[in-house]
PDB file of C-alpha atoms in Angstrom:
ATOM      1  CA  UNK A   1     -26.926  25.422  20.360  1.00 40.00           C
ATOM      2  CA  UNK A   2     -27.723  26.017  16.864  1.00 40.00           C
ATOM      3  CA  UNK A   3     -25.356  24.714  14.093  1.00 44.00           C
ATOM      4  CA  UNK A   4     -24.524  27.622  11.932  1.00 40.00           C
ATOM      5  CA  UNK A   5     -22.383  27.244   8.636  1.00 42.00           C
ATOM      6  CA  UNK A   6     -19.265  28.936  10.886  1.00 41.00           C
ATOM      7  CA  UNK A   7     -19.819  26.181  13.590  1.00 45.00           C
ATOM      8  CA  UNK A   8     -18.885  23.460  11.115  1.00 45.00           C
ATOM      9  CA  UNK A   9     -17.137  24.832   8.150  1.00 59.00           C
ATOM     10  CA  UNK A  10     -13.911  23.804   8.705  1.00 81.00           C
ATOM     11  CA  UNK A  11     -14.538  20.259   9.644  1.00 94.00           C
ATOM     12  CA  UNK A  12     -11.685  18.344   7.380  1.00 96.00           C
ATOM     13  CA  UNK A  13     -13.451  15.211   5.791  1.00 98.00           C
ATOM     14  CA  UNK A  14     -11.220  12.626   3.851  1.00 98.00           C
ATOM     15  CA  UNK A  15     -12.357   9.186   2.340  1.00 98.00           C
ATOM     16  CA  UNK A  16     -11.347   6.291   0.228  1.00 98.00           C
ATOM     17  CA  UNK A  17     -12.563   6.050  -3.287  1.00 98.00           C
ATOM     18  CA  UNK A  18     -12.969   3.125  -5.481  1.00 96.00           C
ATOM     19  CA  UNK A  19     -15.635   0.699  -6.930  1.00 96.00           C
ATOM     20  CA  UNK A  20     -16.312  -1.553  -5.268  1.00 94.00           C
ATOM     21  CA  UNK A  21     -15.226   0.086  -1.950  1.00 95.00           C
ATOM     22  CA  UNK A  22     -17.721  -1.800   0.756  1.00 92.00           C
ATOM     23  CA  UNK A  23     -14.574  -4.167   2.010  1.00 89.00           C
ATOM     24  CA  UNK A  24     -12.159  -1.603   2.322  1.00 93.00           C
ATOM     25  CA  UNK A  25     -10.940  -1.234   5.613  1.00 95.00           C
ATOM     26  CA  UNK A  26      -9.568   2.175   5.726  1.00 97.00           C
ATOM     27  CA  UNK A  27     -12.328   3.851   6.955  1.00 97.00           C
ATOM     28  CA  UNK A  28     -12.205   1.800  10.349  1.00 97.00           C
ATOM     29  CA  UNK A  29      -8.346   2.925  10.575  1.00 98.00           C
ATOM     30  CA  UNK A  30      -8.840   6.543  10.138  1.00 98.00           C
ATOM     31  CA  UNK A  31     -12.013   6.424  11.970  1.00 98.00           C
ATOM     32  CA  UNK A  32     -10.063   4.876  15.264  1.00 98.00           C
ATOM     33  CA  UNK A  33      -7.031   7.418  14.931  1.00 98.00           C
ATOM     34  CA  UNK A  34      -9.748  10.442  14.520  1.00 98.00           C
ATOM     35  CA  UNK A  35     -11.481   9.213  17.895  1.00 98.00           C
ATOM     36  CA  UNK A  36      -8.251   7.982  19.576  1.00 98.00           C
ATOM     37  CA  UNK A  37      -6.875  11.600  19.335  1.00 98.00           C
ATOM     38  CA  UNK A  38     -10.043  13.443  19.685  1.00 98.00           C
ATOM     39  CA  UNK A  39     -10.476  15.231  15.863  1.00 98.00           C
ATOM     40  CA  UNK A  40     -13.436  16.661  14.625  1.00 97.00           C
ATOM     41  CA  UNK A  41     -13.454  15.147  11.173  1.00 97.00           C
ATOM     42  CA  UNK A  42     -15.182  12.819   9.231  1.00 98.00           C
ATOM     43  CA  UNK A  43     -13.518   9.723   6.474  1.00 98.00           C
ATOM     44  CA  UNK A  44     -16.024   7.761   3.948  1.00 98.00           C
ATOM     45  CA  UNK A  45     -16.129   5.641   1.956  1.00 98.00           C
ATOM     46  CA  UNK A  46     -16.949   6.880  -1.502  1.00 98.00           C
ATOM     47  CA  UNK A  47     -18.137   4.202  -4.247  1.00 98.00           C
ATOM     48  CA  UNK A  48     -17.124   6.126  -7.390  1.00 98.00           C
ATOM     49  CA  UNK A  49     -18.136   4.186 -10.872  1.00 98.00           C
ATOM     50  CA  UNK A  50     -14.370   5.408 -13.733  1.00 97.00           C
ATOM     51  CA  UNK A  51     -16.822   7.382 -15.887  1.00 98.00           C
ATOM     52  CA  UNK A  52     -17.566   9.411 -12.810  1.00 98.00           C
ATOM     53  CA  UNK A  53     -14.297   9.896 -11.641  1.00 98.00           C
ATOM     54  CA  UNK A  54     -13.012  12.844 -12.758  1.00 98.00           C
ATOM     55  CA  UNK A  55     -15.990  14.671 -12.116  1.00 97.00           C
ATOM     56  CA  UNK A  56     -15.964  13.900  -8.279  1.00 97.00           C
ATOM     57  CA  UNK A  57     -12.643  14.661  -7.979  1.00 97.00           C
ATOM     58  CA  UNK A  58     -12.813  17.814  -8.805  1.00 95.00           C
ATOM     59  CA  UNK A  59     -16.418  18.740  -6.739  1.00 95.00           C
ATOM     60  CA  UNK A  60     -14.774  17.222  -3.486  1.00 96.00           C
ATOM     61  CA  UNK A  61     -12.571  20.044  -2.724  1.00 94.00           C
ATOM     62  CA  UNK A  62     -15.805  22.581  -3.020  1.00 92.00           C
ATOM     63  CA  UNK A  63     -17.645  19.867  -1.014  1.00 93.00           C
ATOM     64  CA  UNK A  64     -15.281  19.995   2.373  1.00 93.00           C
ATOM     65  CA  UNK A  65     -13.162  17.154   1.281  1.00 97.00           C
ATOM     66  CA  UNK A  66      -9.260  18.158   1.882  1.00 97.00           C
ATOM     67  CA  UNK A  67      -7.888  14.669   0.406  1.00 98.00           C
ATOM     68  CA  UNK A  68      -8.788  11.063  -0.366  1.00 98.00           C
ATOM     69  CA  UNK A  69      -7.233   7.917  -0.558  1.00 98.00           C
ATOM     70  CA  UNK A  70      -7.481   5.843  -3.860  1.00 97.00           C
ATOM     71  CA  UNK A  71      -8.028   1.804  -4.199  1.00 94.00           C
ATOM     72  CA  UNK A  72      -8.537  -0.100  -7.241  1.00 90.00           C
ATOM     73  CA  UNK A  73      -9.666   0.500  -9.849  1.00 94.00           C
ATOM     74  CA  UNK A  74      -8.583   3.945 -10.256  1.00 96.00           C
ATOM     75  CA  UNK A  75      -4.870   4.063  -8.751  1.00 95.00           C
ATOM     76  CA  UNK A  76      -3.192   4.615 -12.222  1.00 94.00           C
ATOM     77  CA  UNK A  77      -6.226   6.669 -14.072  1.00 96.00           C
ATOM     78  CA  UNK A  78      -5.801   9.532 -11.066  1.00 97.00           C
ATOM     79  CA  UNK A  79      -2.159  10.872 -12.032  1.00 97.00           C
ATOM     80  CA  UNK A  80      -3.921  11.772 -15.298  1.00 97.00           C
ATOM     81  CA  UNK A  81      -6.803  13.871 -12.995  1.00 98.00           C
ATOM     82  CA  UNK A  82      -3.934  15.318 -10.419  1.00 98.00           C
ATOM     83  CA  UNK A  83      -2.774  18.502 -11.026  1.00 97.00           C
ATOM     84  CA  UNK A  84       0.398  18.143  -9.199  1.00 98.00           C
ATOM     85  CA  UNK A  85       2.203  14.045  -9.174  1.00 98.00           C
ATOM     86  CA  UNK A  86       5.169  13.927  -6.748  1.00 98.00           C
ATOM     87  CA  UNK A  87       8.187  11.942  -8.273  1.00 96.00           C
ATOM     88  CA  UNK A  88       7.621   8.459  -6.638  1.00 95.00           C
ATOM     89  CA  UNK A  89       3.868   8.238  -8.021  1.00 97.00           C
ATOM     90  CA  UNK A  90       4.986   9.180 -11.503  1.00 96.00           C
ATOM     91  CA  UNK A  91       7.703   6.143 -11.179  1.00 93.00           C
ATOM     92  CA  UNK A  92       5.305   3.696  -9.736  1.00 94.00           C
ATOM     93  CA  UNK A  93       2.783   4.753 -12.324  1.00 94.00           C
ATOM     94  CA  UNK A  94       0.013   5.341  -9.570  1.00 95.00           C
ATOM     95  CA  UNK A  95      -1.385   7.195  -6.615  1.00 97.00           C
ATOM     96  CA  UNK A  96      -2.651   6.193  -3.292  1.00 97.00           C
ATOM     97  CA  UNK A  97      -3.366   9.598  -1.559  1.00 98.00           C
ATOM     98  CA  UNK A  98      -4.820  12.891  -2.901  1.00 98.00           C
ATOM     99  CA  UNK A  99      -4.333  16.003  -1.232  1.00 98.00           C
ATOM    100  CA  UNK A 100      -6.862  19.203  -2.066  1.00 97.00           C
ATOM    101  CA  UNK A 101      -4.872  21.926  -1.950  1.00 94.00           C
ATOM    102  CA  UNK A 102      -6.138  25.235  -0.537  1.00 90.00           C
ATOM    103  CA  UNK A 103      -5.163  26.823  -4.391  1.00 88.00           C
ATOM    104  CA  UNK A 104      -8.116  24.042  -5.535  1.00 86.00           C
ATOM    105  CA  UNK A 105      -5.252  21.579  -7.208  1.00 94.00           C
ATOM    106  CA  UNK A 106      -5.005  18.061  -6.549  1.00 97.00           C
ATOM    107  CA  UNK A 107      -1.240  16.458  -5.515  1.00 98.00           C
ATOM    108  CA  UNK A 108      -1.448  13.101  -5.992  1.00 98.00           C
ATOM    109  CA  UNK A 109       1.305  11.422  -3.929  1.00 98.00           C
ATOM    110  CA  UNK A 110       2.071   7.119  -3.187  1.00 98.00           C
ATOM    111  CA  UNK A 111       2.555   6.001  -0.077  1.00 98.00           C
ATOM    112  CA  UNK A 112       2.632   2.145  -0.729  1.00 97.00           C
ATOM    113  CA  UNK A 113       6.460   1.841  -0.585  1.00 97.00           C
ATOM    114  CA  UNK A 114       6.882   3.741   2.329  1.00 98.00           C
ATOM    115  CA  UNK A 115       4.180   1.795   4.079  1.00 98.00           C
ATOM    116  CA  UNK A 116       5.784  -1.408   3.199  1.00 98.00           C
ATOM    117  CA  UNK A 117       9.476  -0.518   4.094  1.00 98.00           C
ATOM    118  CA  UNK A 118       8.048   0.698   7.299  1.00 98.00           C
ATOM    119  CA  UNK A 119       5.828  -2.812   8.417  1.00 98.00           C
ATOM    120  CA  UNK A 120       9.145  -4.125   7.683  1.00 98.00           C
ATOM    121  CA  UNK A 121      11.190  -1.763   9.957  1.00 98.00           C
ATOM    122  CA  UNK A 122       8.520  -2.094  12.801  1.00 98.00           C
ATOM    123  CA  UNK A 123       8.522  -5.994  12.949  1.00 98.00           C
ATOM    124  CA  UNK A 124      12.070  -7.015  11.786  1.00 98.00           C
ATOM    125  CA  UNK A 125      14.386  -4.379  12.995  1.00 98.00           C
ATOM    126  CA  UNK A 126      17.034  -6.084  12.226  1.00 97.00           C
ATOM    127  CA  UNK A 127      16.706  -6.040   9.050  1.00 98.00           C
ATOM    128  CA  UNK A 128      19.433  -5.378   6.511  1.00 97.00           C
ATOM    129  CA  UNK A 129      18.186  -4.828   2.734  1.00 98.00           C
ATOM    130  CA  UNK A 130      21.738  -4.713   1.949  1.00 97.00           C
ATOM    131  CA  UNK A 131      23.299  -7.877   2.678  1.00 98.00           C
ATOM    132  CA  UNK A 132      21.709  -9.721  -0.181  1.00 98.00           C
ATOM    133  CA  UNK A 133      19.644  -9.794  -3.329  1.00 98.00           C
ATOM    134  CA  UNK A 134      15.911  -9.228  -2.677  1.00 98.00           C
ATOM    135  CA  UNK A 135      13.059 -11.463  -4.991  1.00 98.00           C
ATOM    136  CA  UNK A 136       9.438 -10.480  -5.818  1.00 98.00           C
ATOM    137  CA  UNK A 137       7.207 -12.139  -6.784  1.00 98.00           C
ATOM    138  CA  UNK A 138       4.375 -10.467  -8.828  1.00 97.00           C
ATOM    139  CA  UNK A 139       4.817  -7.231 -11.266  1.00 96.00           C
ATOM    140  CA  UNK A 140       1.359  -5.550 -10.776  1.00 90.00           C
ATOM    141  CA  UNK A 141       0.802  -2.078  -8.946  1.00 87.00           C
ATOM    142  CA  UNK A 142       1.633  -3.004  -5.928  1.00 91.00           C
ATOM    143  CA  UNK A 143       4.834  -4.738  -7.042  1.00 95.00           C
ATOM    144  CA  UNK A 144       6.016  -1.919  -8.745  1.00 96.00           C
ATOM    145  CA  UNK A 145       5.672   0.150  -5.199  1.00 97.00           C
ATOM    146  CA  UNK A 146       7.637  -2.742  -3.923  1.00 98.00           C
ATOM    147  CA  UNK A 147      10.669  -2.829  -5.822  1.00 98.00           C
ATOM    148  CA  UNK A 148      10.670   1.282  -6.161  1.00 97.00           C
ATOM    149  CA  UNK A 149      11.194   1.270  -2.318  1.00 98.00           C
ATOM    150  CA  UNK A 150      13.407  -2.093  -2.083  1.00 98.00           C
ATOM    151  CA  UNK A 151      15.972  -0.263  -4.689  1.00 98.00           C
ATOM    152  CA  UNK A 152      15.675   2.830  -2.605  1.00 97.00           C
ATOM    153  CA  UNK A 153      16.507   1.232   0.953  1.00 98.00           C
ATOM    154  CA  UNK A 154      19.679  -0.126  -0.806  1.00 98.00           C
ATOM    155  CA  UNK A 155      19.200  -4.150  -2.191  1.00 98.00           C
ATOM    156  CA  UNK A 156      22.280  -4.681  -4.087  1.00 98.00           C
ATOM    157  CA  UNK A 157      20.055  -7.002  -6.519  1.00 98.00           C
ATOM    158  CA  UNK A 158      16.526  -7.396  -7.148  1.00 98.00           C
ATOM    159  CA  UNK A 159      15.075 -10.448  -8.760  1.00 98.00           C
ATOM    160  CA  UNK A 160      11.345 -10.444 -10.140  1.00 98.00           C
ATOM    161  CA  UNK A 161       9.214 -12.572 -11.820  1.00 98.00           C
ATOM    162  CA  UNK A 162       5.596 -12.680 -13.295  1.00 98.00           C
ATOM    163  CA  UNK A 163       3.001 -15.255 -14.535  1.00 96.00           C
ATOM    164  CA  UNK A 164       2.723 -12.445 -17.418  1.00 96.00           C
ATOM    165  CA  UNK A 165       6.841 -12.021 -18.146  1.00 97.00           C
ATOM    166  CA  UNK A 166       6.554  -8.773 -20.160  1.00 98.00           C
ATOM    167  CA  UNK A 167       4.856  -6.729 -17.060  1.00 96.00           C
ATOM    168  CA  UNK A 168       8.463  -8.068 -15.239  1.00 98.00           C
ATOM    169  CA  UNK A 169      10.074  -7.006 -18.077  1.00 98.00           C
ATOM    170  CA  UNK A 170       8.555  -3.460 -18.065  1.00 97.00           C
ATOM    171  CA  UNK A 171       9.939  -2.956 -14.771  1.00 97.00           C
ATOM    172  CA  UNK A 172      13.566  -4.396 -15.579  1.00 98.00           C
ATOM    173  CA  UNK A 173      12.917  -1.243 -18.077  1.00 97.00           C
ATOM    174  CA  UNK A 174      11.983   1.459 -16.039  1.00 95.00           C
ATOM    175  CA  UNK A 175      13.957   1.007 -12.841  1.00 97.00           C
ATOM    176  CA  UNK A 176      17.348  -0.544 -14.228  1.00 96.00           C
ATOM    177  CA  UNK A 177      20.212  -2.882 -14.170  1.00 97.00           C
ATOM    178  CA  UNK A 178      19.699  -4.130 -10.674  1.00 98.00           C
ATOM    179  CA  UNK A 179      16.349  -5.887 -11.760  1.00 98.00           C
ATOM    180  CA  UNK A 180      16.990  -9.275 -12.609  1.00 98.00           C
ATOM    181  CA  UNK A 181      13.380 -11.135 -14.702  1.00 98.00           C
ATOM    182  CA  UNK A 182      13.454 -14.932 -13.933  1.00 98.00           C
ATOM    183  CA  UNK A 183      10.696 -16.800 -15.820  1.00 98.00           C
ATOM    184  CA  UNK A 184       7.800 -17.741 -14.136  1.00 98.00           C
ATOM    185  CA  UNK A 185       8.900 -21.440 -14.235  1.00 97.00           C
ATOM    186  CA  UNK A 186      11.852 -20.585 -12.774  1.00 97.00           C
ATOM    187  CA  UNK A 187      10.213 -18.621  -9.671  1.00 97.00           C
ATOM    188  CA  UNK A 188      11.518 -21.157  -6.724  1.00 97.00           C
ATOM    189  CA  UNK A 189      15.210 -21.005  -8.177  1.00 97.00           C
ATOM    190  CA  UNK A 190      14.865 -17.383  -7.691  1.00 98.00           C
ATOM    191  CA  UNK A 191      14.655 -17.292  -3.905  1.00 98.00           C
ATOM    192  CA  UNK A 192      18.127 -19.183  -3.736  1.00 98.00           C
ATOM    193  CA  UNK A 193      20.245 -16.617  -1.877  1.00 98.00           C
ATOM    194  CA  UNK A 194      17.902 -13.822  -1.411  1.00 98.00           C
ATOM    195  CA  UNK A 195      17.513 -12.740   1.837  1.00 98.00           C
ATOM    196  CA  UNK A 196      14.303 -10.731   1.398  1.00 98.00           C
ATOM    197  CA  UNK A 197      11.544 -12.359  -0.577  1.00 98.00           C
ATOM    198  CA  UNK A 198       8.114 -10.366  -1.327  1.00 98.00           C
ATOM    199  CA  UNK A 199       4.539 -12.014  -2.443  1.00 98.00           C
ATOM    200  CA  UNK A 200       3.089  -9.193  -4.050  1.00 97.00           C
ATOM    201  CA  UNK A 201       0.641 -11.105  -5.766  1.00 96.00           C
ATOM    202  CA  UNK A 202      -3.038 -11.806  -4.492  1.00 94.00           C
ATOM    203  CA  UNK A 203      -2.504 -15.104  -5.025  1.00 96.00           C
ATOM    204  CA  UNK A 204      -2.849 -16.797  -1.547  1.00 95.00           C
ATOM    205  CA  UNK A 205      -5.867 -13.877  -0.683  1.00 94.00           C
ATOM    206  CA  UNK A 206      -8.817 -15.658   0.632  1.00 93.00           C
ATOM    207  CA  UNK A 207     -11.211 -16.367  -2.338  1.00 93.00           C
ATOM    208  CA  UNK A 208      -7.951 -16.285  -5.024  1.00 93.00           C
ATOM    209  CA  UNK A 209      -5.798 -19.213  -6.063  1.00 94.00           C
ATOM    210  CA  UNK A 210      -2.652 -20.226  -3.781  1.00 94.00           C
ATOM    211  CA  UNK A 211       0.459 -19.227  -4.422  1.00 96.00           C
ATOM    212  CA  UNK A 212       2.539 -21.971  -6.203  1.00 93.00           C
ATOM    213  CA  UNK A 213       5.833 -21.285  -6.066  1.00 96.00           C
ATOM    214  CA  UNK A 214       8.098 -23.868  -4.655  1.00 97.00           C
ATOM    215  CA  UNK A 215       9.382 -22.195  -1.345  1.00 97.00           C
ATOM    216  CA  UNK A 216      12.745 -25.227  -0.838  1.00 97.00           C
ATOM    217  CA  UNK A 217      15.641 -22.422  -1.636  1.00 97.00           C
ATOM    218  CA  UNK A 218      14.624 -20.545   0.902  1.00 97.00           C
ATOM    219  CA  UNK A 219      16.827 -20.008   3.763  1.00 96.00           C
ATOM    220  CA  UNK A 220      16.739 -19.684   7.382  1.00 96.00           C
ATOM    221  CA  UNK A 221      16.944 -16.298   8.619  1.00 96.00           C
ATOM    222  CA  UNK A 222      15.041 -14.757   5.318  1.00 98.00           C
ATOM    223  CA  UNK A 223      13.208 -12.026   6.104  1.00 98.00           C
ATOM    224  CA  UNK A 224       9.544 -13.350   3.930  1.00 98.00           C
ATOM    225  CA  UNK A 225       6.223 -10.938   3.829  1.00 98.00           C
ATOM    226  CA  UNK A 226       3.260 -11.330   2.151  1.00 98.00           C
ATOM    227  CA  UNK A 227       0.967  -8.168   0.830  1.00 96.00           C
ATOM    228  CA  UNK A 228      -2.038 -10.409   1.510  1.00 95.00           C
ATOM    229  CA  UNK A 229      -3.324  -9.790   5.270  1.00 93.00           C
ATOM    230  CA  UNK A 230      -6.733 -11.940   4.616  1.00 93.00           C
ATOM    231  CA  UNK A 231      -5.592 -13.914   6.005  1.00 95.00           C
ATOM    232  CA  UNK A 232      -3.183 -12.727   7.936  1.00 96.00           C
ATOM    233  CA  UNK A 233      -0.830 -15.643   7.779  1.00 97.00           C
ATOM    234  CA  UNK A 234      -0.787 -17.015   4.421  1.00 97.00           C
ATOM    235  CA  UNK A 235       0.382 -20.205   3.279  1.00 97.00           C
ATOM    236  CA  UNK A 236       3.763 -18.379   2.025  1.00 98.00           C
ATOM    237  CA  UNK A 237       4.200 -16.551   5.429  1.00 98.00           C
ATOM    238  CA  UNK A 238       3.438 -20.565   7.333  1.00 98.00           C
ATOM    239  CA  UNK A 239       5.983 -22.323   4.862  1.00 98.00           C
ATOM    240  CA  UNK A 240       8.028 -19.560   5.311  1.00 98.00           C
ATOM    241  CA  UNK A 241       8.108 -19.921   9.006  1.00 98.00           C
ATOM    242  CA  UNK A 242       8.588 -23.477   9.327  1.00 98.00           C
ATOM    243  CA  UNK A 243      11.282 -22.707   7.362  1.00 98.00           C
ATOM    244  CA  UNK A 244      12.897 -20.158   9.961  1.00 98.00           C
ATOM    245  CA  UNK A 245      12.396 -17.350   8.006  1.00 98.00           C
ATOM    246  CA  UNK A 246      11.387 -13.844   9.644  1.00 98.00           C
ATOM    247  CA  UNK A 247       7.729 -13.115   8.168  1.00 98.00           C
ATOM    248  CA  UNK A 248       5.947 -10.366   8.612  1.00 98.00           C
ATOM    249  CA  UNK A 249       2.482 -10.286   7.231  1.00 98.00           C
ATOM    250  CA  UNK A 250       0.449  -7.692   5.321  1.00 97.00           C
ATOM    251  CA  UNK A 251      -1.848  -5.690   7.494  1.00 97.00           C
ATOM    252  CA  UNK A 252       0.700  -3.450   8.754  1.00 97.00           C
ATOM    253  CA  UNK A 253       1.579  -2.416   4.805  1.00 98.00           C
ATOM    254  CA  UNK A 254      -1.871  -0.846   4.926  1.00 97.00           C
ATOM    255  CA  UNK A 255      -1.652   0.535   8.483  1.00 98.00           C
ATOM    256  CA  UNK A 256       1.554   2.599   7.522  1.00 98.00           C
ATOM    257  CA  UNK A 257       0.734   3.596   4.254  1.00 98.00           C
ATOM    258  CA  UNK A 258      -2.007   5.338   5.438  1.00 98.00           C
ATOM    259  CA  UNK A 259      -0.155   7.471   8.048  1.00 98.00           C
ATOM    260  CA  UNK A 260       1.020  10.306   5.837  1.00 98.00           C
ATOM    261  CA  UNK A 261      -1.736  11.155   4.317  1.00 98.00           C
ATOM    262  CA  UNK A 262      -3.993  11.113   7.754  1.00 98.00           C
ATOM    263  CA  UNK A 263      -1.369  13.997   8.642  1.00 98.00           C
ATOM    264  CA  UNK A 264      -1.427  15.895   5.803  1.00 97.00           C
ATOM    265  CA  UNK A 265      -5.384  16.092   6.609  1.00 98.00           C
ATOM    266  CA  UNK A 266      -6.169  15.991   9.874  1.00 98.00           C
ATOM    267  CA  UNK A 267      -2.898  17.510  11.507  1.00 97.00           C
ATOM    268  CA  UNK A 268      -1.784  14.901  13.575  1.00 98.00           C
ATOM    269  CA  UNK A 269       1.067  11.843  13.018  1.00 98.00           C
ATOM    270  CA  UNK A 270      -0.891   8.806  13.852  1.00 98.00           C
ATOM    271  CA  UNK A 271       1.079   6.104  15.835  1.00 98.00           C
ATOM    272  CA  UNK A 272       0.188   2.718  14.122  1.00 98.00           C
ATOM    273  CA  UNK A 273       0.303  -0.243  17.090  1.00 97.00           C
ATOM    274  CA  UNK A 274      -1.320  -3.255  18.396  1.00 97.00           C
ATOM    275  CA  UNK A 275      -4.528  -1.377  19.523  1.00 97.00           C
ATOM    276  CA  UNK A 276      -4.908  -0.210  15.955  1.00 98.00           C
ATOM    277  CA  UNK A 277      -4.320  -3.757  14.530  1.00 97.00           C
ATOM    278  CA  UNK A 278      -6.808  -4.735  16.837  1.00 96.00           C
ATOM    279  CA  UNK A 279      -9.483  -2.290  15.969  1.00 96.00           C
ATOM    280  CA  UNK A 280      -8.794  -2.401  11.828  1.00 96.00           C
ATOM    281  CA  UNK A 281      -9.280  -6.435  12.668  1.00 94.00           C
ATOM    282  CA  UNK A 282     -12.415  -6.407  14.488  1.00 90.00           C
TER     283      UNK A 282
END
C-alpha cells in the first residue's frame, strides 16, 4: 500500500521539550499508554536550546504536533509564548502541558498539582489534608505547584521554608495568610504537628546533596512524600518510614501529571497502575 499524505495526515504527535531532555522519562510513559491502547500517534523527545524556543513553538502546530509537554528549563519562559494560560499556570507561574489548538493558539495549562494530589489519593486514601497543618519543604517551581494544590484540597495551615527565605517569602505573598515561612534553620521544628510533610526539593536526587533537615518532630501516622523518584525511596521517605509515617514516593507525581494532557491529545484517559510503573522503570 502506498502512503499518501491522506493516509497519515492526521496522525496526532506530542513530545516533551527541554534542554537537556535525553533523561526524561516521559516519552517511555506516553509511548506505553499509546501501544497499551492501540493509538496511532507518535511522542518525542524534542531538545530545544531558550533562544530557539519560541520559534519551535510556534512551527510545531504546522508540523503535526497537537501539544507538548514542557521540563526545565523553559516551564516559566512558555506562559510568555502561550496564547491562552489557564488560571492555575498563571498562579504557579509555569506550564507543564501545551495544547495546539485547531485556531493555531497555544493554551498552556499545569498539571503538577493535580498530579501530586492524585499520587497522594491513589496510595494513601485515607488521607485527610484537613486535619492538620501541612509543611514543605523547598519554594522552587515545583513547590509552588505543591502548595497551590495543598491550599486547594483544604490544609487549614501551610508551613514552608527555603534555603533561599525570600523565594518562601514570595509565596507567603502570592497565595496568603495560611502560608506560614519558618527559617531554614528552623526547618525540623516545622514538621512538629503537621500531618502532611512535602520534600519538594532535589535535594536527596541521586547525584544532588541529601536532604538535611532533622526529621525527630515527625509523627507517626504522617502522611511524608518526596518529589524525588531517583531513587525511589529517598532517605526522607526511609526515615520517614521507620518513623511510621505513610510515604509515598515520587514517580507516581509524574505518572499522573501526565494524564490530562495525553487526553487532550490522543483521545483517550490513560489509567496510571503498576504495569505502567513498571514499564516507566525499566
Amino acid at each position: 500500500m502506498v502512503d499518501t499524505p491522506s493516509a497519515s495526515r492526521n496522525v496526532p504527535i506530542a513530545g516533551v521539550i527541554g534542554w537537556p531532555i535525553a533523561h526524561s522519562r516521559s516519552p517511555r510513559l506516553h509511548g506505553h499508554w499509546l501501544q497499551r491502547y492501540g493509538i496511532t500517534g507518535h511522542y518525542v523527545p524534542l531538545p530545544v536550546m531558550p533562544e530557539h524556543l519560541a520559534e519551535v513553538l510556534r512551527a510545531m502546530p504546522r508540523m503535526g504536533f497537537v501539544g507538548a509537554n514542557v521540563t526545565i528549563p523553559h516551564k516559566e519562559s512558555v506562559l510568555a509564548l502561550a496564547d491562552v494560560v489557564t488560571d492555575r499556570a498563571a498562579l504557579i507561574g509555569a506550564a507543564n502541558t501545551l495544547i495546539f489548538r485547531p485556531d493555531g493558539k497555544i493554551h498552556a495549562d499545569n498539571t503538577d498539582g493535580y498530579g501530586f494530589i492524585a499520587n497522594i489519593r491513589q496510595h494513601a486514601p485515607d488521607w485527610s489534608p484537613g486535619l492538620g497543618p501541612a509543611a514543605v519543604i523547598g519554594a522552587g517551581g515545583a513547590a509552588r505547584a505543591v502548595v497551590a494544590s495543598l491550599l486547594e484540597s483544604g490544609v487549614p495551615e501551610l508551613r514552608i521554608t527555603n534555603r533561599t527565605r525570600i523565594r518562601a517569602e514570595q509565596i507567603k505573598a502570592e497565595f496568603g495568610a495560611k502560608v506560614v515561612v519558618y527559617d531554614w534553620a528552623q526547618a525540623g521544628n516545622m514538621l512538629e504537628g503537621a500531618v502532611t510533610v512535602v520534600n519538594a526539593t532535589s535535594m536527596g536526587m541521586e547525584g544532588k546533596p541529601p536532604l538535611r533537615v532533622p526529621l525527630d518532630a515527625l509523627a507517626s501516622g504522617t502522611l511524608a512524600t518526596d518529589l524525588v523518584y531517583t531513587p525511589l525511596m529517598t532517605s526522607f521517605l526511609q526515615e520517614a518510614q521507620a518513623r511510621g509515617c505513610k510515604i509515598v514516593d515520587g514517580l507516581g507525581m509524574l505518572l499522573h501529571q501526565a494524564t490530562p494532557g495525553f487526553e487532550r491529545w490522543f483521545g483517550h484517559r490513560p489509567e496510571v497502575d503498576d504495569e505502567l510503573r513498571r514499564a516507566v522503570l525499566a
